[in-house]
Short mmCIF file of C-alpha atoms in Angstrom, two decimals:
data_model
loop_
_atom_site.label_atom_id
_atom_site.label_comp_id
_atom_site.label_asym_id
_atom_site.label_seq_id
_atom_site.Cartn_x
_atom_site.Cartn_y
_atom_site.Cartn_z
CA UNK Y 1 -94.75 -54.61 113.69
CA UNK Y 2 -92.94 -57.63 115.98
CA UNK Y 3 -89.82 -57.91 116.63
CA UNK Y 4 -88.15 -60.37 114.16
CA UNK Y 5 -85.03 -62.09 112.03
CA UNK Y 6 -86.08 -59.00 110.01
CA UNK Y 7 -86.83 -55.62 111.63
CA UNK Y 8 -84.08 -55.85 113.74
CA UNK Y 9 -82.08 -56.19 110.40
CA UNK Y 10 -83.70 -53.02 108.76
CA UNK Y 11 -83.29 -50.64 112.01
CA UNK Y 12 -79.09 -51.62 111.99
CA UNK Y 13 -79.77 -50.19 107.87
CA UNK Y 14 -81.15 -47.17 108.66
CA UNK Y 15 -78.96 -45.80 111.56
CA UNK Y 16 -75.73 -46.59 109.80
CA UNK Y 17 -77.30 -44.61 106.89
CA UNK Y 18 -77.85 -42.81 109.08
CA UNK Y 19 -74.29 -42.21 110.69
CA UNK Y 20 -72.82 -42.53 107.19
CA UNK Y 21 -75.37 -39.29 106.10
CA UNK Y 22 -74.09 -36.70 109.81
CA UNK Y 23 -70.69 -38.30 108.46
CA UNK Y 24 -70.89 -36.87 104.81
CA UNK Y 25 -72.84 -33.94 106.73
CA UNK Y 26 -70.10 -32.99 108.86
CA UNK Y 27 -67.50 -33.32 106.03
CA UNK Y 28 -68.69 -31.27 103.98
CA UNK Y 29 -69.80 -27.86 105.56
CA UNK Y 30 -71.08 -25.12 104.16
CA UNK Y 31 -71.08 -26.96 100.52
CA UNK Y 32 -72.89 -30.67 102.21
CA UNK Y 33 -74.51 -32.43 99.54
CA UNK Y 34 -77.15 -32.74 102.44
CA UNK Y 35 -77.84 -29.43 102.84
CA UNK Y 36 -80.66 -29.07 100.37
CA UNK Y 37 -82.35 -32.61 101.46
CA UNK Y 38 -82.28 -29.99 105.42
CA UNK Y 39 -84.12 -27.24 103.88
CA UNK Y 40 -86.65 -29.12 101.91
CA UNK Y 41 -87.14 -30.16 105.35
CA UNK Y 42 -86.92 -27.69 107.06
CA UNK Y 43 -89.48 -26.30 104.58
CA UNK Y 44 -91.64 -29.41 104.56
CA UNK Y 45 -91.68 -29.43 108.41
CA UNK Y 46 -90.49 -25.99 110.31
CA UNK Y 47 -94.94 -24.61 110.37
CA UNK Y 48 -94.97 -28.60 112.30
CA UNK Y 49 -92.60 -27.79 114.48
CA UNK Y 50 -93.48 -24.16 115.88
CA UNK Y 51 -97.05 -25.54 115.91
CA UNK Y 52 -95.75 -28.01 118.84
CA UNK Y 53 -93.31 -25.02 120.20
CA UNK Y 54 -96.85 -23.70 120.41
CA UNK Y 55 -98.37 -26.43 121.97
CA UNK Y 56 -95.45 -27.32 124.25
CA UNK Y 57 -94.14 -23.34 125.86
CA UNK Y 58 -96.72 -23.14 128.20
CA UNK Y 59 -96.37 -26.21 129.43
CA UNK Y 60 -92.67 -25.21 129.51
CA UNK Y 61 -93.76 -21.90 131.23
CA UNK Y 62 -95.89 -23.85 134.04
CA UNK Y 63 -92.40 -26.34 134.33
CA UNK Y 64 -90.34 -23.08 134.84
CA UNK Y 65 -92.89 -21.36 137.19
CA UNK Y 66 -93.11 -24.67 139.49
CA UNK Y 67 -90.08 -24.68 139.04
CA UNK Y 68 -89.24 -21.31 140.20
CA UNK Y 69 -92.19 -20.80 142.70
CA UNK Y 70 -90.01 -22.27 145.05
CA UNK Y 71 -87.34 -20.02 144.75
CA UNK Y 72 -90.77 -17.49 144.98
CA UNK Y 73 -92.12 -18.11 147.83
CA UNK Y 74 -88.82 -18.56 149.47
CA UNK Y 75 -89.01 -15.17 148.87
CA UNK Y 76 -92.41 -13.90 150.52
CA UNK Y 77 -91.33 -16.26 153.65
CA UNK Y 78 -88.53 -14.26 154.15
CA UNK Y 79 -90.53 -11.20 153.34
CA UNK Y 80 -93.05 -12.59 156.23
CA UNK Y 81 -91.07 -12.94 158.59
CA UNK Y 82 -89.22 -10.02 158.46
CA UNK Y 83 -92.46 -7.89 158.22
CA UNK Y 84 -93.62 -9.78 161.51
CA UNK Y 85 -90.50 -9.38 163.33
CA UNK Y 86 -91.43 -5.60 162.48
CA UNK Y 87 -94.00 -6.25 163.43
CA UNK Y 88 -92.82 -7.73 166.81
CA UNK Y 89 -91.11 -5.19 167.11
CA UNK Y 90 -92.65 -2.19 166.49
CA UNK Y 91 -95.82 -3.13 169.27
CA UNK Y 92 -93.07 -4.09 172.35
CA UNK Y 93 -92.01 -0.61 171.70
CA UNK Y 94 -95.21 1.89 171.63
CA UNK Y 95 -95.33 -2.05 175.02
CA UNK Y 96 -92.57 -0.39 177.15
CA UNK Y 97 -93.03 3.24 176.30
CA UNK Y 98 -96.67 2.73 178.11
CA UNK Y 99 -95.13 0.66 180.20
CA UNK Y 100 -92.82 3.24 181.42
CA UNK Y 101 -95.41 5.59 181.10
CA UNK Y 102 -97.22 3.54 183.91
CA UNK Y 103 -93.96 3.25 186.13
CA UNK Y 104 -92.90 7.89 185.70
CA UNK Y 105 -96.47 8.06 187.06
CA UNK Y 106 -96.15 6.07 189.36
CA UNK Y 107 -92.95 6.82 190.62
CA UNK Y 108 -93.97 10.39 191.10
CA UNK Y 109 -97.72 9.42 192.85
CA UNK Y 110 -95.05 7.37 195.48
CA UNK Y 111 -93.01 10.14 195.63
CA UNK Y 112 -95.16 13.24 195.97
CA UNK Y 113 -96.65 11.06 199.18
CA UNK Y 114 -93.05 9.42 200.08
CA UNK Y 115 -94.46 6.41 199.95
CA UNK Y 116 -91.64 3.40 199.31
CA UNK Y 117 -92.26 1.26 196.42
CA UNK Y 118 -92.03 -2.04 195.72
CA UNK Y 119 -93.20 -2.35 191.05
CA UNK Y 120 -94.87 -4.69 190.41
CA UNK Y 121 -96.42 -6.25 186.88
CA UNK Y 122 -99.94 -7.40 186.75
CA UNK Y 123 -99.85 -10.88 185.73
CA UNK Y 124 -103.22 -13.31 186.21
CA UNK Y 125 -106.45 -11.96 186.98
CA UNK Y 126 -109.11 -13.34 189.70
CA UNK Y 127 -110.71 -16.49 187.56
CA UNK Y 128 -107.92 -17.94 188.77
CA UNK Y 129 -108.06 -17.29 192.53
CA UNK Y 130 -113.09 -17.20 191.87
CA UNK Y 131 -115.22 -14.66 190.92
CA UNK Y 132 -113.87 -11.73 193.19
CA UNK Y 133 -112.38 -9.33 191.81
CA UNK Y 134 -108.51 -9.45 191.91
CA UNK Y 135 -104.67 -9.54 189.99
CA UNK Y 136 -102.25 -11.94 189.97
CA UNK Y 137 -98.36 -9.76 190.99
CA UNK Y 138 -95.80 -11.29 190.12
CA UNK Y 139 -93.86 -10.00 193.15
CA UNK Y 140 -93.80 -12.40 196.51
CA UNK Y 141 -92.51 -12.65 200.07
CA UNK Y 142 -89.07 -13.04 198.00
CA UNK Y 143 -89.45 -9.65 197.81
CA UNK Y 144 -90.66 -8.16 200.06
CA UNK Y 145 -93.78 -8.70 200.41
CA UNK Y 146 -96.42 -9.31 203.35
CA UNK Y 147 -100.46 -8.74 203.84
CA UNK Y 148 -102.61 -6.05 204.02
CA UNK Y 149 -100.16 -4.11 201.75
CA UNK Y 150 -101.18 -1.35 199.78
CA UNK Y 151 -101.18 -0.74 196.33
CA UNK Y 152 -101.48 1.74 193.56
CA UNK Y 153 -100.72 2.77 190.84
CA UNK Y 154 -99.78 6.44 189.02
CA UNK Y 155 -103.80 6.63 188.82
CA UNK Y 156 -104.39 5.73 192.80
CA UNK Y 157 -105.70 3.21 195.53
CA UNK Y 158 -106.14 0.18 193.39
CA UNK Y 159 -106.44 -2.65 196.20
CA UNK Y 160 -104.74 -4.20 199.15
CA UNK Y 161 -102.37 -7.72 199.39
CA UNK Y 162 -104.67 -10.18 200.45
CA UNK Y 163 -102.27 -13.37 199.99
CA UNK Y 164 -98.42 -14.07 199.41
CA UNK Y 165 -96.55 -17.37 197.92
CA UNK Y 166 -92.86 -16.90 197.44
CA UNK Y 167 -92.69 -15.26 193.72
CA UNK Y 168 -95.63 -13.91 193.43
CA UNK Y 169 -99.22 -12.29 195.36
CA UNK Y 170 -102.60 -11.53 195.16
CA UNK Y 171 -104.28 -8.04 195.80
CA UNK Y 172 -108.03 -7.80 195.84
CA UNK Y 173 -108.94 -4.86 194.32
CA UNK Y 174 -110.55 -1.52 195.49
CA UNK Y 175 -113.92 -2.16 192.91
CA UNK Y 176 -114.41 -5.66 194.87
CA UNK Y 177 -117.57 -6.03 197.09
CA UNK Y 178 -115.72 -6.99 199.96
CA UNK Y 179 -113.48 -4.56 199.71
CA UNK Y 180 -113.64 -1.84 202.40
CA UNK Y 181 -111.56 1.99 202.80
CA UNK Y 182 -111.34 4.57 204.92
CA UNK Y 183 -112.25 7.38 202.82
CA UNK Y 184 -111.25 11.51 203.68
CA UNK Y 185 -113.39 14.39 201.50
CA UNK Y 186 -110.93 16.91 200.26
CA UNK Y 187 -111.17 20.67 202.29
CA UNK Y 188 -113.30 18.94 204.07
CA UNK Y 189 -111.69 16.33 205.90
CA UNK Y 190 -115.53 14.94 205.71
CA UNK Y 191 -114.95 10.70 206.17
CA UNK Y 192 -116.34 7.96 205.61
CA UNK Y 193 -116.14 3.77 204.11
CA UNK Y 194 -115.95 3.35 200.80
CA UNK Y 195 -117.67 0.46 199.51
CA UNK Y 196 -116.72 -1.93 195.54
CA UNK Y 197 -119.86 -2.48 193.53
CA UNK Y 198 -118.68 -4.11 190.51
CA UNK Y 199 -117.77 -1.95 187.91
CA UNK Y 200 -120.39 0.15 188.98
CA UNK Y 201 -119.23 3.48 191.17
CA UNK Y 202 -116.84 3.32 194.85
CA UNK Y 203 -120.66 3.65 197.44
CA UNK Y 204 -119.41 5.58 200.45
CA UNK Y 205 -120.94 6.54 203.80
CA UNK Y 206 -120.30 9.83 204.59
CA UNK Y 207 -119.93 9.68 209.47
CA UNK Y 208 -122.11 13.10 208.50
CA UNK Y 209 -124.86 12.97 207.11
CA UNK Y 210 -125.50 16.72 207.03
CA UNK Y 211 -121.86 17.07 205.11
CA UNK Y 212 -121.70 20.27 202.32
CA UNK Y 213 -120.64 17.64 199.51
CA UNK Y 214 -120.91 17.90 195.48
CA UNK Y 215 -120.60 16.41 192.46
CA UNK Y 216 -116.74 17.34 191.51
CA UNK Y 217 -115.44 17.09 195.33
CA UNK Y 218 -111.82 14.34 196.19
CA UNK Y 219 -111.94 11.86 198.03
CA UNK Y 220 -108.11 9.89 199.25
CA UNK Y 221 -107.54 7.36 201.26
CA UNK Y 222 -107.98 7.91 205.98
CA UNK Y 223 -105.39 5.13 206.47
CA UNK Y 224 -105.45 2.40 209.29
CA UNK Y 225 -103.93 2.01 212.33
CA UNK Y 226 -100.20 0.60 211.99
CA UNK Y 227 -100.67 2.14 208.32
CA UNK Y 228 -101.81 -1.34 207.48
CA UNK Y 229 -103.86 -3.03 205.41
CA UNK Y 230 -103.69 0.98 203.94
CA UNK Y 231 -100.89 3.64 204.65
CA UNK Y 232 -103.06 7.90 204.36
CA UNK Y 233 -103.90 9.69 201.02
CA UNK Y 234 -103.50 7.84 198.56
CA UNK Y 235 -106.20 9.43 195.88
CA UNK Y 236 -109.36 7.57 195.69
CA UNK Y 237 -111.95 9.15 193.16
CA UNK Y 238 -113.71 11.60 192.80
CA UNK Y 239 -117.45 12.57 193.81
CA UNK Y 240 -120.21 11.71 190.93
CA UNK Y 241 -123.23 11.61 192.54
CA UNK Y 242 -124.86 13.26 195.77
CA UNK Y 243 -127.90 11.18 198.24
CA UNK Y 244 -130.30 13.06 200.19
CA UNK Y 245 -129.64 11.79 203.98
CA UNK Y 246 -133.63 11.21 204.88
CA UNK Y 247 -132.59 11.43 208.23
CA UNK Y 248 -130.23 9.80 208.70
CA UNK Y 249 -127.09 9.59 211.18
CA UNK Y 250 -125.53 8.38 207.90
CA UNK Y 251 -125.50 9.65 203.58
CA UNK Y 252 -124.48 8.12 200.75
CA UNK Y 253 -122.33 9.54 197.70
CA UNK Y 254 -121.46 7.60 195.20
CA UNK Y 255 -117.50 7.70 193.64
CA UNK Y 256 -115.82 7.49 190.34
CA UNK Y 257 -112.16 6.54 191.00
CA UNK Y 258 -109.40 7.52 189.89
CA UNK Y 259 -108.51 3.24 188.07
CA UNK Y 260 -109.37 1.94 185.12
CA UNK Y 261 -109.80 -1.55 186.92
CA UNK Y 262 -110.02 -3.08 184.02
CA UNK Y 263 -107.31 -1.71 182.67
CA UNK Y 264 -103.74 -2.44 184.55
CA UNK Y 265 -100.17 -3.18 183.65
CA UNK Y 266 -97.56 -1.80 186.64
CA UNK Y 267 -98.69 -1.36 189.73
CA UNK Y 268 -96.97 -0.22 193.34
CA UNK Y 269 -97.08 -2.32 197.46
CA UNK Y 270 -95.95 0.11 199.59
CA UNK Y 271 -93.95 -1.44 201.31
CA UNK Y 272 -92.51 1.83 203.09
CA UNK Y 273 -95.02 4.02 204.82
CA UNK Y 274 -95.06 7.83 205.14
CA UNK Y 275 -93.38 9.43 207.92
CA UNK Y 276 -96.52 12.15 208.27
CA UNK Y 277 -100.39 11.99 206.32
CA UNK Y 278 -99.49 13.84 203.57
CA UNK Y 279 -103.02 14.48 203.14
CA UNK Y 280 -104.24 15.85 199.83
CA UNK Y 281 -100.84 16.68 198.64
CA UNK Y 282 -101.15 13.29 195.71
CA UNK Y 283 -104.59 14.34 194.95
CA UNK Y 284 -103.59 15.41 190.84
CA UNK Y 285 -104.42 19.58 190.02
CA UNK Y 286 -106.93 20.20 189.14
CA UNK Y 287 -107.60 21.66 185.64
CA UNK Y 288 -108.27 24.82 185.58
CA UNK Y 289 -111.28 26.56 183.66
CA UNK Y 290 -110.16 27.59 179.92
CA UNK Y 291 -109.76 31.87 179.77
CA UNK Y 292 -113.22 33.56 178.55
CA UNK Y 293 -112.56 35.10 174.88
CA UNK Y 294 -113.32 39.06 175.05
CA UNK Y 295 -115.01 40.26 172.69
CA UNK Y 296 -114.62 44.36 171.49
CA UNK Y 297 -117.71 46.94 170.18
CA UNK Y 298 -115.59 48.73 167.48
CA UNK Y 299 -118.50 51.31 166.77
CA UNK Y 300 -117.71 53.84 164.54
CA UNK Y 301 -118.91 57.58 164.41
CA UNK Y 302 -122.32 58.32 162.68
CA UNK Y 303 -120.86 60.71 158.90
CA UNK Y 304 -121.89 63.86 158.53
CA UNK Y 305 -124.90 65.07 158.85
CA UNK Y 306 -124.29 68.07 155.49
CA UNK Y 307 -122.72 65.74 153.48
CA UNK Y 308 -125.23 62.91 154.71
CA UNK Y 309 -128.45 64.46 152.91
CA UNK Y 310 -127.56 66.50 150.53
CA UNK Y 311 -130.87 68.27 150.77
CA UNK Y 312 -130.83 69.87 153.81
CA UNK Y 313 -130.47 73.58 154.06
CA UNK Y 314 -126.97 75.52 154.37
CA UNK Y 315 -127.56 77.28 156.87
CA UNK Y 316 -125.52 79.70 155.81
CA UNK Y 317 -127.38 81.06 152.49
CA UNK Y 318 -130.09 82.87 153.43
CA UNK Y 319 -133.71 81.87 152.70
CA UNK Y 320 -135.28 84.21 148.87
CA UNK Y 321 -137.56 87.05 149.79
CA UNK Y 322 -136.48 86.71 154.33
CA UNK Y 323 -134.03 88.45 156.71
CA UNK Y 324 -130.99 87.15 156.60
CA UNK Y 325 -130.21 87.54 160.56
CA UNK Y 326 -133.44 85.37 160.96
CA UNK Y 327 -132.44 82.66 159.13
CA UNK Y 328 -133.52 78.84 159.68
CA UNK Y 329 -131.08 76.70 160.30
CA UNK Y 330 -132.89 73.60 160.16
CA UNK Y 331 -132.94 72.35 156.97
CA UNK Y 332 -136.35 71.00 157.63
CA UNK Y 333 -137.20 74.70 157.91
CA UNK Y 334 -139.24 74.55 161.31
CA UNK Y 335 -139.89 77.70 163.25
CA UNK Y 336 -136.88 80.10 164.22
CA UNK Y 337 -137.85 80.02 167.81
CA UNK Y 338 -136.64 83.28 168.85
CA UNK Y 339 -139.30 84.53 166.04
CA UNK Y 340 -141.92 86.91 167.28
CA UNK Y 341 -144.86 85.67 166.82
CA UNK Y 342 -147.10 87.98 167.49
CA UNK Y 343 -145.71 90.20 164.59
CA UNK Y 344 -147.34 89.05 162.25
CA UNK Y 345 -150.32 89.86 163.81
CA UNK Y 346 -149.77 93.02 164.94
CA UNK Y 347 -148.63 94.40 160.99
CA UNK Y 348 -152.40 93.27 160.49
CA UNK Y 349 -154.35 94.39 162.63
CA UNK Y 350 -152.34 97.98 161.79
CA UNK Y 351 -153.20 97.89 158.32
CA UNK Y 352 -156.59 96.54 158.81
CA UNK Y 353 -156.84 99.31 160.70
CA UNK Y 354 -155.98 101.69 158.65
CA UNK Y 355 -158.79 100.53 156.04
CA UNK Y 356 -160.99 101.22 158.33
CA UNK Y 357 -160.21 104.47 158.81
CA UNK Y 358 -159.57 105.81 155.24
CA UNK Y 359 -163.15 104.65 154.85
CA UNK Y 360 -163.94 106.24 157.74
#
């Protein structure tokens, strides 16, 4: 429709009529003269309005969902943050319990050996220093750490300090191929030298090639002069295999270390050596063998033979035609051993002789 003078005049006229009808409808109240026209219009256009509403409602719901999704997203994000916080708290609690257990075990070992220790935490592994089996701890010269100090944990010998900085130190682990420590066998006191072999058992060469060694025997550190780099009595490991000496002056055995070198966390640096050699006191107690269960067999006595066999003869019942005094008590009818075997035969001979005399 083009914008002309006539069209503008028509638009003004329609607006004036609409305002007039609105005014009449308001003043008429319930008896409005246009009420009939409204009902007729509702009858005609109602279905069309419902159809349009049905078509528009999903769009409206979608718009509402988009409008409310921001609030739901915020709630989900809050719940996720709370969940992560709970997970971190639970994780930290478990970690704290683990570290507390490690520290308690290490303090127990230090107490049994009378070692003065400085606790530290492993904060780095050997990749930073090269290809050796080493770790970095968060204690250094400011904490009294010096080179060639023994490092242990609650399980046993960890290694020795090789490099010291103001706040950190490097520890060469006992399983490194360049690591060697003097050892003493439990009970037998046989001496040897343990060398690391990476992730394999330690190789220990005993000075006595004829020493009696078996799997399960345990070793501790022998100690060094002036207690550096090793203090005595620190648990090293347990024998898992013994190689025959083969006539050599020394004998090689293989020892599984007590320490798990791939899961180190809390360690202790021995800053004060014990006054006396603890020898085997720091070794863990050997597990007691499980008691052998005792089986008791109860033998039930056999029932009375008369009750067991109802057909057996009663020894108190006389045999028909026989002498009750010579009744056979054997239920199987066996002959009485006390009977005279010559009795029947003599009687028969007597009868035969009598018959012969009568014939004569």
